[in-house]
Short mmCIF file of C-alpha atoms in Angstrom, two decimals:
data_model
loop_
_atom_site.label_atom_id
_atom_site.label_comp_id
_atom_site.label_asym_id
_atom_site.label_seq_id
_atom_site.Cartn_x
_atom_site.Cartn_y
_atom_site.Cartn_z
CA UNK Y 1 113.67 -69.68 -37.69
CA UNK Y 2 117.09 -68.49 -38.53
CA UNK Y 3 118.43 -72.06 -37.90
CA UNK Y 4 115.71 -73.88 -39.20
CA UNK Y 5 116.00 -71.50 -42.71
CA UNK Y 6 119.30 -72.38 -42.88
CA UNK Y 7 119.03 -75.72 -42.54
CA UNK Y 8 117.19 -75.56 -45.96
CA UNK Y 9 118.93 -73.24 -47.95
CA UNK Y 10 120.88 -74.48 -51.12
CA UNK Y 11 123.72 -72.54 -50.27
CA UNK Y 12 124.74 -72.90 -46.79
CA UNK Y 13 126.86 -74.72 -44.09
CA UNK Y 14 126.62 -75.49 -40.38
CA UNK Y 15 128.63 -72.04 -40.65
CA UNK Y 16 125.81 -69.90 -40.61
CA UNK Y 17 123.90 -71.68 -37.71
CA UNK Y 18 123.69 -69.04 -34.66
CA UNK Y 19 125.60 -71.75 -32.62
CA UNK Y 20 128.81 -71.15 -34.72
CA UNK Y 21 128.24 -67.39 -35.70
CA UNK Y 22 127.50 -66.07 -32.10
CA UNK Y 23 130.55 -67.82 -30.56
CA UNK Y 24 132.33 -64.56 -31.72
CA UNK Y 25 130.33 -62.34 -31.31
CA UNK Y 26 132.14 -60.09 -28.70
CA UNK Y 27 134.25 -59.19 -31.50
CA UNK Y 28 131.85 -58.27 -34.20
CA UNK Y 29 128.68 -56.15 -33.82
CA UNK Y 30 125.98 -58.28 -35.53
CA UNK Y 31 124.26 -56.83 -37.87
CA UNK Y 32 122.68 -59.87 -39.69
CA UNK Y 33 118.97 -59.42 -42.24
CA UNK Y 34 116.26 -61.93 -42.72
CA UNK Y 35 114.28 -60.76 -45.75
CA UNK Y 36 110.67 -61.86 -46.24
CA UNK Y 37 108.32 -61.98 -48.97
CA UNK Y 38 104.64 -62.45 -48.86
CA UNK Y 39 105.43 -62.99 -45.15
CA UNK Y 40 106.98 -66.25 -45.92
CA UNK Y 41 111.56 -66.13 -44.95
CA UNK Y 42 112.71 -65.41 -48.39
CA UNK Y 43 117.05 -65.47 -47.95
CA UNK Y 44 118.96 -64.58 -45.00
CA UNK Y 45 121.88 -62.37 -44.81
CA UNK Y 46 124.66 -63.10 -42.51
CA UNK Y 47 126.61 -59.91 -41.94
CA UNK Y 48 128.22 -57.56 -39.19
CA UNK Y 49 128.71 -53.45 -39.21
CA UNK Y 50 132.26 -51.47 -38.61
CA UNK Y 51 131.53 -47.59 -38.45
CA UNK Y 52 129.29 -46.89 -41.26
CA UNK Y 53 130.28 -50.28 -43.71
CA UNK Y 54 128.47 -53.74 -43.00
CA UNK Y 55 130.28 -56.36 -44.45
CA UNK Y 56 129.21 -60.30 -44.67
CA UNK Y 57 130.54 -61.03 -42.91
CA UNK Y 58 134.04 -60.53 -41.60
CA UNK Y 59 134.37 -63.40 -38.92
CA UNK Y 60 133.88 -65.99 -41.73
CA UNK Y 61 135.14 -66.92 -44.83
CA UNK Y 62 132.04 -66.58 -46.83
CA UNK Y 63 128.82 -64.56 -46.13
CA UNK Y 64 126.43 -64.20 -48.78
CA UNK Y 65 122.96 -64.30 -49.01
CA UNK Y 66 121.40 -67.60 -48.26
CA UNK Y 67 118.51 -68.20 -50.39
CA UNK Y 68 115.65 -71.11 -50.61
CA UNK Y 69 115.22 -73.89 -53.08
CA UNK Y 70 112.32 -70.97 -54.76
CA UNK Y 71 114.50 -67.77 -54.46
CA UNK Y 72 115.15 -66.39 -58.76
CA UNK Y 73 117.22 -64.25 -59.86
CA UNK Y 74 114.34 -61.44 -59.82
CA UNK Y 75 113.52 -62.36 -56.89
CA UNK Y 76 116.86 -62.49 -55.58
CA UNK Y 77 117.55 -58.62 -57.55
CA UNK Y 78 114.36 -57.59 -55.33
CA UNK Y 79 115.64 -58.63 -52.03
CA UNK Y 80 118.55 -56.90 -53.25
CA UNK Y 81 116.48 -53.42 -53.35
CA UNK Y 82 114.93 -54.44 -50.05
CA UNK Y 83 118.15 -54.89 -47.89
CA UNK Y 84 119.72 -51.81 -49.35
CA UNK Y 85 117.10 -49.75 -48.49
CA UNK Y 86 117.20 -51.19 -45.12
CA UNK Y 87 120.98 -50.53 -44.81
CA UNK Y 88 120.34 -47.03 -45.62
CA UNK Y 89 118.33 -46.33 -42.36
CA UNK Y 90 120.20 -47.88 -40.44
CA UNK Y 91 122.59 -45.27 -41.84
CA UNK Y 92 125.06 -47.19 -43.30
CA UNK Y 93 126.63 -45.78 -46.35
CA UNK Y 94 129.09 -48.67 -47.95
CA UNK Y 95 128.45 -53.01 -48.66
CA UNK Y 96 131.65 -55.11 -48.38
CA UNK Y 97 130.60 -58.39 -49.72
CA UNK Y 98 131.63 -62.24 -49.82
CA UNK Y 99 130.01 -64.17 -52.00
CA UNK Y 100 129.56 -68.20 -51.37
CA UNK Y 101 132.31 -70.12 -53.47
CA UNK Y 102 130.13 -72.06 -56.06
CA UNK Y 103 132.08 -75.70 -54.78
CA UNK Y 104 129.88 -74.79 -51.17
CA UNK Y 105 126.52 -74.90 -52.94
CA UNK Y 106 123.98 -77.76 -53.15
CA UNK Y 107 122.22 -76.90 -55.70
CA UNK Y 108 123.27 -73.32 -57.73
CA UNK Y 109 122.68 -70.14 -56.17
CA UNK Y 110 124.64 -67.34 -57.95
CA UNK Y 111 121.49 -65.15 -57.95
CA UNK Y 112 123.16 -62.96 -55.62
CA UNK Y 113 126.28 -62.03 -58.27
CA UNK Y 114 123.56 -61.20 -60.82
CA UNK Y 115 122.16 -58.96 -58.47
CA UNK Y 116 125.53 -57.80 -57.10
CA UNK Y 117 125.95 -56.41 -60.98
CA UNK Y 118 122.53 -55.65 -62.25
CA UNK Y 119 121.28 -53.86 -59.02
CA UNK Y 120 124.23 -52.95 -56.76
CA UNK Y 121 126.41 -51.91 -59.34
CA UNK Y 122 129.30 -53.84 -57.34
CA UNK Y 123 133.10 -53.92 -58.10
CA UNK Y 124 135.37 -56.32 -57.55
CA UNK Y 125 136.98 -55.76 -54.22
CA UNK Y 126 139.39 -58.83 -54.17
CA UNK Y 127 139.99 -62.14 -55.23
CA UNK Y 128 141.82 -65.11 -53.92
CA UNK Y 129 142.35 -68.26 -55.02
CA UNK Y 130 141.98 -71.43 -52.93
CA UNK Y 131 142.73 -75.03 -53.73
CA UNK Y 132 141.01 -77.58 -54.16
CA UNK Y 133 140.90 -81.01 -55.49
CA UNK Y 134 137.62 -82.70 -57.33
CA UNK Y 135 137.39 -86.16 -55.20
CA UNK Y 136 136.01 -88.32 -57.96
CA UNK Y 137 138.74 -86.30 -60.26
CA UNK Y 138 141.75 -86.26 -58.66
CA UNK Y 139 145.16 -84.96 -59.81
CA UNK Y 140 148.01 -87.48 -58.95
CA UNK Y 141 150.56 -86.35 -56.29
CA UNK Y 142 153.82 -84.43 -57.43
CA UNK Y 143 157.05 -86.47 -56.44
CA UNK Y 144 157.50 -84.25 -54.04
CA UNK Y 145 154.69 -85.19 -52.25
CA UNK Y 146 155.29 -88.47 -53.41
CA UNK Y 147 159.18 -88.29 -51.69
CA UNK Y 148 157.22 -87.07 -48.51
CA UNK Y 149 154.48 -89.76 -48.18
CA UNK Y 150 157.43 -92.83 -48.74
CA UNK Y 151 159.90 -91.44 -45.92
CA UNK Y 152 156.68 -90.70 -43.67
CA UNK Y 153 155.81 -94.85 -44.41
CA UNK Y 154 159.61 -96.03 -43.79
CA UNK Y 155 159.34 -94.06 -40.31
CA UNK Y 156 156.38 -95.93 -39.66
CA UNK Y 157 154.19 -92.81 -39.35
CA UNK Y 158 150.23 -93.24 -38.39
CA UNK Y 159 147.11 -91.93 -39.14
CA UNK Y 160 144.51 -91.54 -37.03
CA UNK Y 161 141.39 -88.89 -36.06
CA UNK Y 162 141.57 -87.52 -32.33
CA UNK Y 163 139.81 -85.38 -30.21
CA UNK Y 164 143.57 -84.19 -28.49
CA UNK Y 165 142.92 -80.72 -29.76
CA UNK Y 166 145.48 -79.34 -27.42
CA UNK Y 167 148.37 -80.90 -28.62
CA UNK Y 168 147.89 -79.95 -32.16
CA UNK Y 169 147.15 -76.78 -31.46
CA UNK Y 170 150.88 -76.56 -29.50
CA UNK Y 171 152.21 -77.03 -32.92
CA UNK Y 172 149.52 -75.35 -34.92
CA UNK Y 173 150.82 -71.88 -32.59
CA UNK Y 174 154.31 -72.75 -32.50
CA UNK Y 175 154.29 -73.43 -36.54
CA UNK Y 176 152.86 -70.24 -37.57
CA UNK Y 177 154.60 -67.93 -34.93
CA UNK Y 178 157.86 -69.29 -36.30
CA UNK Y 179 156.64 -69.46 -39.67
CA UNK Y 180 154.57 -66.00 -40.65
CA UNK Y 181 154.87 -64.15 -36.75
CA UNK Y 182 150.87 -65.34 -37.13
CA UNK Y 183 148.46 -67.04 -34.65
CA UNK Y 184 145.16 -68.77 -35.56
CA UNK Y 185 141.93 -66.78 -36.07
CA UNK Y 186 140.45 -69.17 -33.36
CA UNK Y 187 141.77 -69.55 -29.39
CA UNK Y 188 142.11 -73.27 -28.36
CA UNK Y 189 139.12 -73.03 -25.94
CA UNK Y 190 137.39 -71.53 -29.27
CA UNK Y 191 138.09 -74.47 -31.39
CA UNK Y 192 137.38 -76.71 -28.26
CA UNK Y 193 133.68 -74.89 -27.71
CA UNK Y 194 133.36 -75.18 -31.52
CA UNK Y 195 133.79 -79.02 -31.64
CA UNK Y 196 131.98 -79.75 -28.92
CA UNK Y 197 128.87 -77.67 -30.96
CA UNK Y 198 129.39 -79.48 -34.37
CA UNK Y 199 131.57 -82.50 -32.97
CA UNK Y 200 130.21 -84.45 -36.72
CA UNK Y 201 131.44 -81.61 -39.07
CA UNK Y 202 134.32 -80.44 -37.54
CA UNK Y 203 137.35 -83.49 -37.27
CA UNK Y 204 140.95 -83.36 -36.23
CA UNK Y 205 143.16 -86.06 -38.29
CA UNK Y 206 146.52 -86.08 -37.29
CA UNK Y 207 149.97 -87.94 -37.84
CA UNK Y 208 152.02 -89.71 -34.70
CA UNK Y 209 154.98 -91.82 -34.46
CA UNK Y 210 155.05 -95.81 -33.49
CA UNK Y 211 155.61 -94.05 -29.77
CA UNK Y 212 151.62 -92.07 -30.54
CA UNK Y 213 153.43 -88.63 -30.59
CA UNK Y 214 151.45 -86.31 -32.08
CA UNK Y 215 153.84 -84.62 -34.91
CA UNK Y 216 150.97 -83.07 -37.64
CA UNK Y 217 147.38 -82.94 -38.24
CA UNK Y 218 144.50 -80.45 -39.61
CA UNK Y 219 141.27 -79.58 -38.04
CA UNK Y 220 138.16 -80.43 -41.20
CA UNK Y 221 135.30 -78.95 -41.90
CA UNK Y 222 132.22 -81.39 -43.09
CA UNK Y 223 129.82 -79.29 -44.99
CA UNK Y 224 127.36 -81.11 -47.48
CA UNK Y 225 129.50 -80.27 -50.90
CA UNK Y 226 132.67 -79.87 -49.13
CA UNK Y 227 135.74 -81.54 -46.67
CA UNK Y 228 137.69 -78.37 -45.69
CA UNK Y 229 140.88 -77.75 -44.28
CA UNK Y 230 140.60 -75.57 -41.46
CA UNK Y 231 144.33 -75.67 -39.95
CA UNK Y 232 147.35 -77.89 -41.17
CA UNK Y 233 150.52 -77.83 -38.95
CA UNK Y 234 153.25 -80.14 -38.55
CA UNK Y 235 156.32 -80.12 -36.12
CA UNK Y 236 159.79 -79.62 -37.31
CA UNK Y 237 160.70 -82.79 -37.36
CA UNK Y 238 157.31 -83.74 -38.48
CA UNK Y 239 158.10 -82.00 -41.63
CA UNK Y 240 161.07 -83.82 -41.92
CA UNK Y 241 159.07 -86.70 -42.06
CA UNK Y 242 156.54 -86.10 -44.75
CA UNK Y 243 153.24 -86.36 -41.95
CA UNK Y 244 151.71 -84.01 -43.67
CA UNK Y 245 152.07 -86.01 -47.42
CA UNK Y 246 150.89 -89.08 -45.64
CA UNK Y 247 148.45 -87.16 -43.53
CA UNK Y 248 146.66 -85.98 -46.95
CA UNK Y 249 146.94 -88.93 -49.07
CA UNK Y 250 145.47 -90.80 -46.10
CA UNK Y 251 142.70 -88.34 -46.08
CA UNK Y 252 142.37 -88.32 -50.34
CA UNK Y 253 141.75 -91.46 -50.59
CA UNK Y 254 138.72 -91.98 -47.68
CA UNK Y 255 135.23 -92.43 -48.88
CA UNK Y 256 133.93 -88.83 -48.37
CA UNK Y 257 130.64 -88.35 -49.56
CA UNK Y 258 131.38 -84.47 -50.10
CA UNK Y 259 132.36 -83.64 -54.09
CA UNK Y 260 135.39 -81.14 -53.27
CA UNK Y 261 138.78 -81.40 -51.14
CA UNK Y 262 139.19 -77.60 -50.30
CA UNK Y 263 142.73 -76.56 -48.86
CA UNK Y 264 141.65 -73.60 -48.69
CA UNK Y 265 143.84 -69.95 -49.66
CA UNK Y 266 146.90 -69.35 -49.54
CA UNK Y 267 147.20 -65.37 -49.03
CA UNK Y 268 148.88 -63.43 -46.91
CA UNK Y 269 146.44 -61.98 -44.35
CA UNK Y 270 144.41 -58.45 -45.40
CA UNK Y 271 146.40 -59.40 -48.98
CA UNK Y 272 145.82 -61.37 -51.94
CA UNK Y 273 149.14 -62.24 -52.35
CA UNK Y 274 149.89 -65.94 -51.91
CA UNK Y 275 152.72 -67.52 -49.59
CA UNK Y 276 154.57 -69.66 -52.46
CA UNK Y 277 155.68 -71.76 -49.94
CA UNK Y 278 151.72 -72.87 -49.31
CA UNK Y 279 150.77 -72.51 -52.42
CA UNK Y 280 153.34 -75.34 -53.88
CA UNK Y 281 152.25 -77.72 -51.41
CA UNK Y 282 148.71 -77.53 -51.91
CA UNK Y 283 149.37 -77.70 -56.10
CA UNK Y 284 151.15 -80.67 -55.23
CA UNK Y 285 148.53 -82.48 -53.41
CA UNK Y 286 146.01 -81.76 -56.55
CA UNK Y 287 144.25 -78.92 -55.61
CA UNK Y 288 143.74 -76.30 -58.29
CA UNK Y 289 142.17 -72.47 -58.47
CA UNK Y 290 138.93 -71.88 -57.13
CA UNK Y 291 138.14 -68.15 -56.53
CA UNK Y 292 137.38 -66.25 -53.35
CA UNK Y 293 135.89 -63.15 -54.39
CA UNK Y 294 134.91 -60.22 -52.41
CA UNK Y 295 132.28 -57.05 -53.52
CA UNK Y 296 131.64 -53.42 -52.65
CA UNK Y 297 129.11 -51.11 -53.33
CA UNK Y 298 128.10 -47.48 -52.24
CA UNK Y 299 124.34 -47.43 -50.81
#
């Protein structure tokens, strides 16, 4: 019933299907809710609990209320009253809520933002900025990105789709460790599992030299409205050769069914402060700001 609703919801993506959410079930105490109205499923709220706090959802980039076509502002306000009463009965004290950014909505679905203000008196807890391109209204690359593209073309770099996740993962892990002392959110085995479950929605595109050596790549999440870069990375040699500039020139020139190409946020972990070189790169591709917000309210 959950997955059937996700398929039809006007603001859902495959990240809310149980086959995606449950890959990290060992890390989170799931506390997702199903909201019924007159015996019919009206909305879903993916979430987990940690201590006395309900999160929607810590294991996902966004995780707000999923709505059917018939949901209205008044109805969603009533849904939040019911949700909050249930969470109080469950012994929880407050809610941390991450609404789904509007670019992912197939039909406008910001009734939850209205309800958060009117019924929950929620306050804005954090705001991250993502870099997004409207594919049929692209802003041209900056000269620094064009310079990288010329280098890649001169050195015979080739762009293709690939299933060689292991080679890309070596580049990704090494780059994150060197530059940010960080690790990918997913393990290699987890990403393999997710790609096997969602082969059409999770895709790897890579840049290689003429001998076929992978020098960089990106993992894309394809949702109804958005092509989202889940991971982007290049080797040190790949960076010198401008392979990411050629990769994204190629990808952005394709005839996607989606309207938006979203590079994701450029923030430091657990912070709203951006990593300047990351943001500079994404702005150079033509990305402009879409906010990923988090709200908090007491029950």
